[in-house]
Coordinates of C-alpha atoms in Angstrom, one line a residue:
Chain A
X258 CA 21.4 -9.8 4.8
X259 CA 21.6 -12.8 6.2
X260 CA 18.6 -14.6 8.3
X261 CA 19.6 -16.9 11.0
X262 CA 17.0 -19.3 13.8
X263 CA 17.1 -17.3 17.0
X264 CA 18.4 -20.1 18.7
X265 CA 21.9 -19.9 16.6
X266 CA 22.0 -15.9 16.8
X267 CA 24.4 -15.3 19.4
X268 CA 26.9 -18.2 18.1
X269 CA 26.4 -16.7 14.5
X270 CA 27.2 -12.9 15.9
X271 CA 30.3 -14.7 17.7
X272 CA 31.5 -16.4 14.4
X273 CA 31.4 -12.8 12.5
X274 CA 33.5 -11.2 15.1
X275 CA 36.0 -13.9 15.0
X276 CA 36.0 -13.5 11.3
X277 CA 36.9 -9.9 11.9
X278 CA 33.2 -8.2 12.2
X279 CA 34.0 -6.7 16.1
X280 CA 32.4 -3.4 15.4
X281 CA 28.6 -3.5 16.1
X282 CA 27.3 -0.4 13.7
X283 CA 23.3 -1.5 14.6
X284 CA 20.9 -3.3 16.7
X285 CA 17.7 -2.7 16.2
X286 CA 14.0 -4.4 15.9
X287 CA 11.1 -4.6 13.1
X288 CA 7.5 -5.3 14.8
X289 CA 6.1 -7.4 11.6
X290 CA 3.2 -8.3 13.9
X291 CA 3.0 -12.3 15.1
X292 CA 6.7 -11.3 15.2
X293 CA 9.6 -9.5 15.6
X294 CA 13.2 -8.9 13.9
X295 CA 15.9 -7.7 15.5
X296 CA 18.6 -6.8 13.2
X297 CA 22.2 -6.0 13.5
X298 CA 25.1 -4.8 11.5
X299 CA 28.6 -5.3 12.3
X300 CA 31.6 -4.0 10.4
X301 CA 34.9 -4.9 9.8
X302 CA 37.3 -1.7 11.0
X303 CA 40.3 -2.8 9.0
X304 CA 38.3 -3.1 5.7
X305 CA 34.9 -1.1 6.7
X306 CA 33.1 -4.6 4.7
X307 CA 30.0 -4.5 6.9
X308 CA 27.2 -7.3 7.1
X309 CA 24.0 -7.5 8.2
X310 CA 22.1 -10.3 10.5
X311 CA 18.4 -10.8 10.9
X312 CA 16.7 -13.3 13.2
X313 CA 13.1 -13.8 14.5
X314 CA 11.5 -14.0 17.6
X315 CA 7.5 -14.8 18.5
X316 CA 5.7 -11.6 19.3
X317 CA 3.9 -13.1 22.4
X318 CA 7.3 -14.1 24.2
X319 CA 10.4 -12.5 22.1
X320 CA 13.2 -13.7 23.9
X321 CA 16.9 -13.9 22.3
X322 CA 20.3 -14.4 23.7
X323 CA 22.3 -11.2 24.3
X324 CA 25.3 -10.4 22.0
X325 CA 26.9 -8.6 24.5
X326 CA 30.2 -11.1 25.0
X327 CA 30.5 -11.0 21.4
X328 CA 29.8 -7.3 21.1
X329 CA 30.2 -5.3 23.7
X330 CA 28.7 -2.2 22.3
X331 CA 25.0 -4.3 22.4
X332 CA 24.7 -3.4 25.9
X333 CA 23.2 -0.4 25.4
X334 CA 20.9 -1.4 21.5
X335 CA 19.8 -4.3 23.5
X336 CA 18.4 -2.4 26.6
X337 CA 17.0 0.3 24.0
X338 CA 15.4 -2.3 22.5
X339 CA 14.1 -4.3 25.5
X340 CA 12.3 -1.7 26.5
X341 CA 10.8 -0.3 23.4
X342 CA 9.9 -3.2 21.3
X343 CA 9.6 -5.6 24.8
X344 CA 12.6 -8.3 23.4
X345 CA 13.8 -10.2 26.4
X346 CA 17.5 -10.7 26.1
X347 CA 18.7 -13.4 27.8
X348 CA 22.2 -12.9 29.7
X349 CA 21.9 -9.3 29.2
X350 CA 25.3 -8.0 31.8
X351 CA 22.3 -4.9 32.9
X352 CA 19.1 -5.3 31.9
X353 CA 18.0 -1.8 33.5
X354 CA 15.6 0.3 30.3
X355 CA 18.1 2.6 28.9
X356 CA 15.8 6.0 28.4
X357 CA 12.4 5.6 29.2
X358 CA 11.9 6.5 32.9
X359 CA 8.4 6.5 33.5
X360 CA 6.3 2.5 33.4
X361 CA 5.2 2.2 30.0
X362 CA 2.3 -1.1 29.8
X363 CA 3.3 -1.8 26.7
X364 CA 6.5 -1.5 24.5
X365 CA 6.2 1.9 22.6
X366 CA 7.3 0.9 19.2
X367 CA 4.9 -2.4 18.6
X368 CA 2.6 -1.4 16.1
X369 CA -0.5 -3.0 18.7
X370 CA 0.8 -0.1 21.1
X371 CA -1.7 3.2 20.8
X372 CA -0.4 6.5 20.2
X373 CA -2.5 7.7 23.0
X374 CA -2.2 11.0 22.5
X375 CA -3.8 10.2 19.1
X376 CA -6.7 8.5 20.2
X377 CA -7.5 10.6 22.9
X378 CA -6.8 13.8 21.0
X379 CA -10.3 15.1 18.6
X380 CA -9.0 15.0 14.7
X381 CA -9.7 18.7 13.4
X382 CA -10.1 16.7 9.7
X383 CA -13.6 14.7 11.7
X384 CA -16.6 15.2 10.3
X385 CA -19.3 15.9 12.8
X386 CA -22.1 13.8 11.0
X387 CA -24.8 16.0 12.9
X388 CA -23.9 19.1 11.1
X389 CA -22.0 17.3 7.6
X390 CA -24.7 15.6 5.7
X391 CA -23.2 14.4 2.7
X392 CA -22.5 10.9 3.1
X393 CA -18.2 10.2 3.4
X394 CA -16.2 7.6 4.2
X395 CA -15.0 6.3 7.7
X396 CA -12.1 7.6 8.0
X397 CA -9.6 7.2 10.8
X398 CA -6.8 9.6 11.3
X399 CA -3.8 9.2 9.9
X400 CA -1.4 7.2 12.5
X401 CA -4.1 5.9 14.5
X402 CA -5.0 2.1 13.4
X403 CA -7.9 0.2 13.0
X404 CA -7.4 -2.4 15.6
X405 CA -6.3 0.2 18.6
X406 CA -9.8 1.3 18.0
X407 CA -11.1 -1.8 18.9
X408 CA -9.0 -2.7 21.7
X409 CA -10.6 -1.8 25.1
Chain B
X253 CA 23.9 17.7 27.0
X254 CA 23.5 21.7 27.9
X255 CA 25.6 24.1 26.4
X256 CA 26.0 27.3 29.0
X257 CA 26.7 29.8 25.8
X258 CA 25.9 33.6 26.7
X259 CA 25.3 36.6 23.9
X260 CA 23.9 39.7 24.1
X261 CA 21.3 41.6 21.7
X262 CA 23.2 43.1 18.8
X263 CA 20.3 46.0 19.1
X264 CA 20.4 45.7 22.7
X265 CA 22.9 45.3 24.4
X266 CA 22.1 45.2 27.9
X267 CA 19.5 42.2 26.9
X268 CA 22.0 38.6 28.0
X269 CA 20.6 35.2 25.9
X270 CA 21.6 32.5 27.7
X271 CA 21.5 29.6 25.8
X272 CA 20.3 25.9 27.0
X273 CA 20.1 24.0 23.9
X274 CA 18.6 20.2 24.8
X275 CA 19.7 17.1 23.6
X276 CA 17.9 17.0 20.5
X277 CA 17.8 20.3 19.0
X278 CA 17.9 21.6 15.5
X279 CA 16.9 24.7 16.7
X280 CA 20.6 25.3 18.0
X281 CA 21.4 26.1 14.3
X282 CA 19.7 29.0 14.1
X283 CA 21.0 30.3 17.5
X284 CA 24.2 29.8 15.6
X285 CA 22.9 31.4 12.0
X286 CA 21.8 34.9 14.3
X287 CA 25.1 34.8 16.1
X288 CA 27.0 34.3 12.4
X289 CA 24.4 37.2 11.1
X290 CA 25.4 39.6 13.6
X291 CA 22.4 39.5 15.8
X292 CA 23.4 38.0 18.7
X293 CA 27.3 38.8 19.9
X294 CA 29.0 36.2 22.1
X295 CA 29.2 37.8 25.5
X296 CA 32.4 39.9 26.4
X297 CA 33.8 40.9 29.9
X298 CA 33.8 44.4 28.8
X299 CA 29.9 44.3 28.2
X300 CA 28.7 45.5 31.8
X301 CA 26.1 44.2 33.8
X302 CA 22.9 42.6 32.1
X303 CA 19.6 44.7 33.0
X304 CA 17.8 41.8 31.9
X305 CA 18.7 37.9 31.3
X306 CA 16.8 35.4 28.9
X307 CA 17.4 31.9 29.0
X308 CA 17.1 30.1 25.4
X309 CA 15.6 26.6 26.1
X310 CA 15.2 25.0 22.4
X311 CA 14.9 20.9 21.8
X312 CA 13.0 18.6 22.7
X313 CA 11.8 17.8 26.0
X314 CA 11.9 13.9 26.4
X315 CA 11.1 12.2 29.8
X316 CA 14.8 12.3 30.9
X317 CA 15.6 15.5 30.1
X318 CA 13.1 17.3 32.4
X319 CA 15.6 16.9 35.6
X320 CA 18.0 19.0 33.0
X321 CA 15.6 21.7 32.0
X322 CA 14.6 22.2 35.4
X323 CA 18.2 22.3 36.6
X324 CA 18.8 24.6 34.3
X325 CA 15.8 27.5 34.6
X326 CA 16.9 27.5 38.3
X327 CA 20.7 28.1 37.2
X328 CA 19.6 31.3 36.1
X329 CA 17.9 32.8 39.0
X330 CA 15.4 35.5 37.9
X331 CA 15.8 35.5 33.8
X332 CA 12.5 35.0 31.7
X333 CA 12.6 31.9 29.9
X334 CA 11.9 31.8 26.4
X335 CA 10.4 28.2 24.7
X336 CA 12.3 28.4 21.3
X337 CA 11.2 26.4 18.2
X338 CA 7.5 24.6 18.5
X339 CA 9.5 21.8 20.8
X340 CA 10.1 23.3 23.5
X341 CA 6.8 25.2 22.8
X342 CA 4.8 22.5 22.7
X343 CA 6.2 19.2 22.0
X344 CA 6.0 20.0 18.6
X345 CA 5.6 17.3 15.4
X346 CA 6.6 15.0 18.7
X347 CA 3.4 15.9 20.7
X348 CA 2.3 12.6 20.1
X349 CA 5.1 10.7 21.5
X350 CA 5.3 8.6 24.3
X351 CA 8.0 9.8 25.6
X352 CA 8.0 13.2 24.5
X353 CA 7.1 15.9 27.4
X354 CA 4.6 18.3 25.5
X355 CA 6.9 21.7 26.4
X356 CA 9.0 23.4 28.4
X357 CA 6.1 24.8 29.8
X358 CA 5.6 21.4 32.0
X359 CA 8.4 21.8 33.7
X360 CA 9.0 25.5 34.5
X361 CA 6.7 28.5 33.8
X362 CA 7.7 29.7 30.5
X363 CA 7.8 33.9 29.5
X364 CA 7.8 33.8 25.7
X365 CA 7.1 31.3 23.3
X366 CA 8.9 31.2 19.4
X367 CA 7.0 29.3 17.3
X368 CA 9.1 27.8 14.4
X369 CA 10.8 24.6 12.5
X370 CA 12.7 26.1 13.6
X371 CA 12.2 30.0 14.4
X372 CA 14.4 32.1 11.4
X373 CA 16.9 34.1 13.8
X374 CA 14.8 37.0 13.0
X375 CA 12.1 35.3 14.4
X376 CA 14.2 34.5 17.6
X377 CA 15.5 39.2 17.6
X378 CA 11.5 39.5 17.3
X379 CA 10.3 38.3 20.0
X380 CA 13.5 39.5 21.9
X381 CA 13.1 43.4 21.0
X382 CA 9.3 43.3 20.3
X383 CA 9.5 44.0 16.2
X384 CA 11.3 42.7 13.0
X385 CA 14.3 43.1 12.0
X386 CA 14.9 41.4 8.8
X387 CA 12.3 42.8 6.5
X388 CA 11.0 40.2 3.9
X389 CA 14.1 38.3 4.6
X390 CA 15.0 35.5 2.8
X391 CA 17.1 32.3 4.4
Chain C
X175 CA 5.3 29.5 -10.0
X176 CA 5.0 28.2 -6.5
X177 CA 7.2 30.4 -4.2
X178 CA 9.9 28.6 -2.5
X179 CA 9.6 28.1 1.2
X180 CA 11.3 30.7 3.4
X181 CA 10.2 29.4 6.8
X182 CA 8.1 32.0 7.7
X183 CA 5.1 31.4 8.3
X184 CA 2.1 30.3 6.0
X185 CA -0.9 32.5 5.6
X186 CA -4.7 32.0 4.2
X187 CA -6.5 33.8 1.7
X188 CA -9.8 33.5 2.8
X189 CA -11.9 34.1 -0.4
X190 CA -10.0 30.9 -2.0
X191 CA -10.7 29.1 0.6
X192 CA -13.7 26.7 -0.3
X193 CA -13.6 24.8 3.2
X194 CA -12.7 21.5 1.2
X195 CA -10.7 20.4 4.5
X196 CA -8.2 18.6 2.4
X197 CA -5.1 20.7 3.9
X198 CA -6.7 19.7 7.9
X199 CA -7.2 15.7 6.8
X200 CA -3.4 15.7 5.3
X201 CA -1.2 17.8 8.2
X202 CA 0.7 15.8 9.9
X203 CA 0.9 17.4 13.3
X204 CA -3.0 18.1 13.0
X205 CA -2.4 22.0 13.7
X206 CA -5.2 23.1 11.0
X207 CA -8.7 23.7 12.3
X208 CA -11.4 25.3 10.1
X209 CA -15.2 25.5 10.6
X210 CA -17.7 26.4 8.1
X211 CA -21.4 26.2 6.8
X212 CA -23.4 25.5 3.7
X213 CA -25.2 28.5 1.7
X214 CA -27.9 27.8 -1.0
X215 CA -26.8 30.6 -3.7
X216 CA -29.9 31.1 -6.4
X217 CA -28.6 31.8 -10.1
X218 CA -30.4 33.2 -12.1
X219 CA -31.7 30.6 -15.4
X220 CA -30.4 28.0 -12.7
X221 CA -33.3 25.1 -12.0
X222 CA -32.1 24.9 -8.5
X223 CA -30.3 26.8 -5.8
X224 CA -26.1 26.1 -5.7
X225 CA -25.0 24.7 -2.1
X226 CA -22.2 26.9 -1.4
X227 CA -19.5 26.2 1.8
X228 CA -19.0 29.3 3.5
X229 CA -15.4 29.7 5.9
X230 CA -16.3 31.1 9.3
X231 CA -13.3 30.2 10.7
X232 CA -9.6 29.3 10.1
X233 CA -6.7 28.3 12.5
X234 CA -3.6 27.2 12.6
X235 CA -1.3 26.1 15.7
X236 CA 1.7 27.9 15.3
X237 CA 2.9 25.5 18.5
X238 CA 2.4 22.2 16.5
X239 CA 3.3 23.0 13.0
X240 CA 6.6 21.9 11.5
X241 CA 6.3 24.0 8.4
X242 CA 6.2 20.9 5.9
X243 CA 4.2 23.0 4.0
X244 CA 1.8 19.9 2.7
X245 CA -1.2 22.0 3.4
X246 CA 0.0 24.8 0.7
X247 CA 0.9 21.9 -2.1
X248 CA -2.4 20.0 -1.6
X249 CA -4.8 23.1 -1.3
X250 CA -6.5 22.9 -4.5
X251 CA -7.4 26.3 -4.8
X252 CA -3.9 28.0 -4.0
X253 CA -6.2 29.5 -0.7
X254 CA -2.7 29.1 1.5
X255 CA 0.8 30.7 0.7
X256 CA 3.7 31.3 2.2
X257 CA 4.4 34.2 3.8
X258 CA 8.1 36.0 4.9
X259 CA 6.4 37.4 8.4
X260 CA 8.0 36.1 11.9
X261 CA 6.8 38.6 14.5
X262 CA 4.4 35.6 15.6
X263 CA 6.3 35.1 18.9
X264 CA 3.5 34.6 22.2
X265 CA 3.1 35.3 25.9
X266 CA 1.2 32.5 26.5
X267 CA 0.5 28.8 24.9
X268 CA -2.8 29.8 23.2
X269 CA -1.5 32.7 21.7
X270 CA 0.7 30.3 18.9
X271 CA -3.1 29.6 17.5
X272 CA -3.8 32.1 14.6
X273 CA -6.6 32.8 13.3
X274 CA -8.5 33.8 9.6
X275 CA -7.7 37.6 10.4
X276 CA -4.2 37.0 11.5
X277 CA -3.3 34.3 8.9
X278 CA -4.7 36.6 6.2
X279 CA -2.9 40.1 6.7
X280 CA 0.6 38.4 6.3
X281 CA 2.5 39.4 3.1
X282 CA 2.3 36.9 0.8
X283 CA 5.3 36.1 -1.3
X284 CA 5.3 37.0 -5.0

């Protein structure tokens, strides 16, 4: 895997398909917290040699150039991953989201996104300490993090 | 997206299955594994009229799909419509998605619910013809 | 040895069950429910009376459950088991919820 600065991403997607790489197998993103990585894999169809790009983008404001002139088939990974991980890609042909349809606040797949349904929902493994009185742990259901508990 | 596939009841035969199998749906296998078992038989012209019809919905039910399950219960004017496999049931190991629409059952009144992960395709001739077929069974 | 899962459906025998709530704290889908209360049994030559968890009820959403079957590896006591049964099919959403009696009277694999 190779890493490259965000700014040379799009020139270093460009350089593999001129080297051969035109076929995009992957785009997709990592939330590692204060950041994000999109990641993408393009092969070579004559030899099926594939290799794999990673770059880096600031959490608070990911943006990234698209790799649509280089790779078509980015048009749709990109918008996918627009609007689930909330990467900007700039000079994106159609920017429209790709399959959510309803207005999401935040991207679905950053980690600092609730699982509503898992808050809101009662876990049937909580112990009501009213009736349980042997002392336990806090425990938090599993898929349901600490600091969505927090947030308001 | 939709697959328009009729059978009829091997037990039954004047019981149609229409079958809408969604975008994401496992569930279709086992549709295929009764049909390969003898228990559903692929519609024929020579079969008569249906006295009753039962559209299949199985898969998941994700935000842009509704439009196609609810174009597809009114294809079928008048059939009971059967939630097959706990995602069409009720959204399932999904139900805490997103984007995940928690069953059919949002979209369009739903007659019969097969539980399952998926339902075996005795499961699915249970709650077809009220009983069994496959005693013990294994799979 | 453990029975092989055959997809059917998974059933409880109650007097295993000791209410331990480990199989509701690891399902994924959170489709296991149980509530139960504490019994002080006296024993005889026993100093003090044994604190006992008695099941009053079992359930499990037959809607949610992905038949992983996690809950029948982790119970500790062997209290759920899977069973061959599939006439489970409801008329209405509530009806996937079984409860002890239900989960209880299916066959339970040899």
């Amino acid at each position: 895997m190779t890493t490259v600065d965000a700014r040379e991403w799009a020139g270093a997607l460009s350089e593999a398909a001129s080297k051969g790489y035109v076929y995009l197998d992957l785009l997709t993103a990592v939330d590692d917290g204060d950041r994000i990585d999109v990641i993408a894999r393009v092969l070579d169809p004559s030899t099926m040699d594939a290799v794999m790009l990673t770059t880096s983008v600031a959490s608070e404001d990911p943006l990234l150039p698209s790799i649509v002139a280089s790779h078509p088939a980015a048009a749709w990974h990109e918008r996918e991953t627009a609007e689930m991980f909330g990467v900007t890609f700039a000079g994106h042909p159609d920017p429209r989201p790709l399959i959510l349809r309803s207005v999401h606040e935040r991207p679905p797949l950053r980690r600092s996104t609730p699982l509503v349904e898992r808050l809101a929902t009662p876990w049937p493994a909580a112990v009501d300490p009213a009736v349980e009185r042997r002392p336990r742990r806090q425990q938090l259901p599993p898929g349901v993090r600490t600091e969505w508990v927090d947030q308001p | 997206m939709i697959e328009g596939r009729t059978y009829r009841v091997a037990e039954a035969p004047s019981l149609r299955v229409q079958v809408a199998n969604l975008g994401l749906a496992c569930c279709a296998l086992e549709v295929e594994s009764a049909v390969r078992m003898g228990l559903l038989i692929p519609e024929a012209e020579s079969d008569g009229p249906a006295e009753r019809t039962v559209l299949l919905v199985s898969g998941t039910v994700t935000e842009p799909l509704v439009p196609v399950v609810e174009a597809a219960v009114l294809s079928v004017p008048g059939a009971s419509v059967m939630a097959f496999g706990a995602c069409a049931s009720t959204g399932g190991p999904y139900w805490d998605a997103p984007t995940v629409v928690n069953g059919v059952d949002r979209v369009a009144p739903v007659d019969r619910y097969v539980p399952g992960c998926p339902p075996r395709p005795d499961a699915l001739i249970d709650a077809l013809v009220g009983r069994s077929v496959v005693d013990g069974g294994s799979s | 040895m453990t029975a092989l899962p055959r997809r059917g459906v998974i059933a409880l025998i109650p007097d295993d069950c000791t209410s331990c709530l480990i199989c509701v704290q690891e399902c994924p889908t959170w489709c296991i429910s149980l509530d139960s209360h504490t019994e002080q049994v006296a024993e005889p030559g026993a100093r003090r009376p044994r604190t006992v968890s008695v099941l009053d009820r079992f359930t499990i959403d037959f809607g949610l459950c992905m038949y992983c079957g996690i809950c029948v590896d982790v119970c500790p006591f062997d209290a759920l088991a899977w069973a061959p049964d599939v006439d489970y099919s409801a008329a209405s959403r509530p009806g996937l919820v079984q409860d002890t009696g239900t989960l209880a009277s299916w066959r339970i694999d040899d």
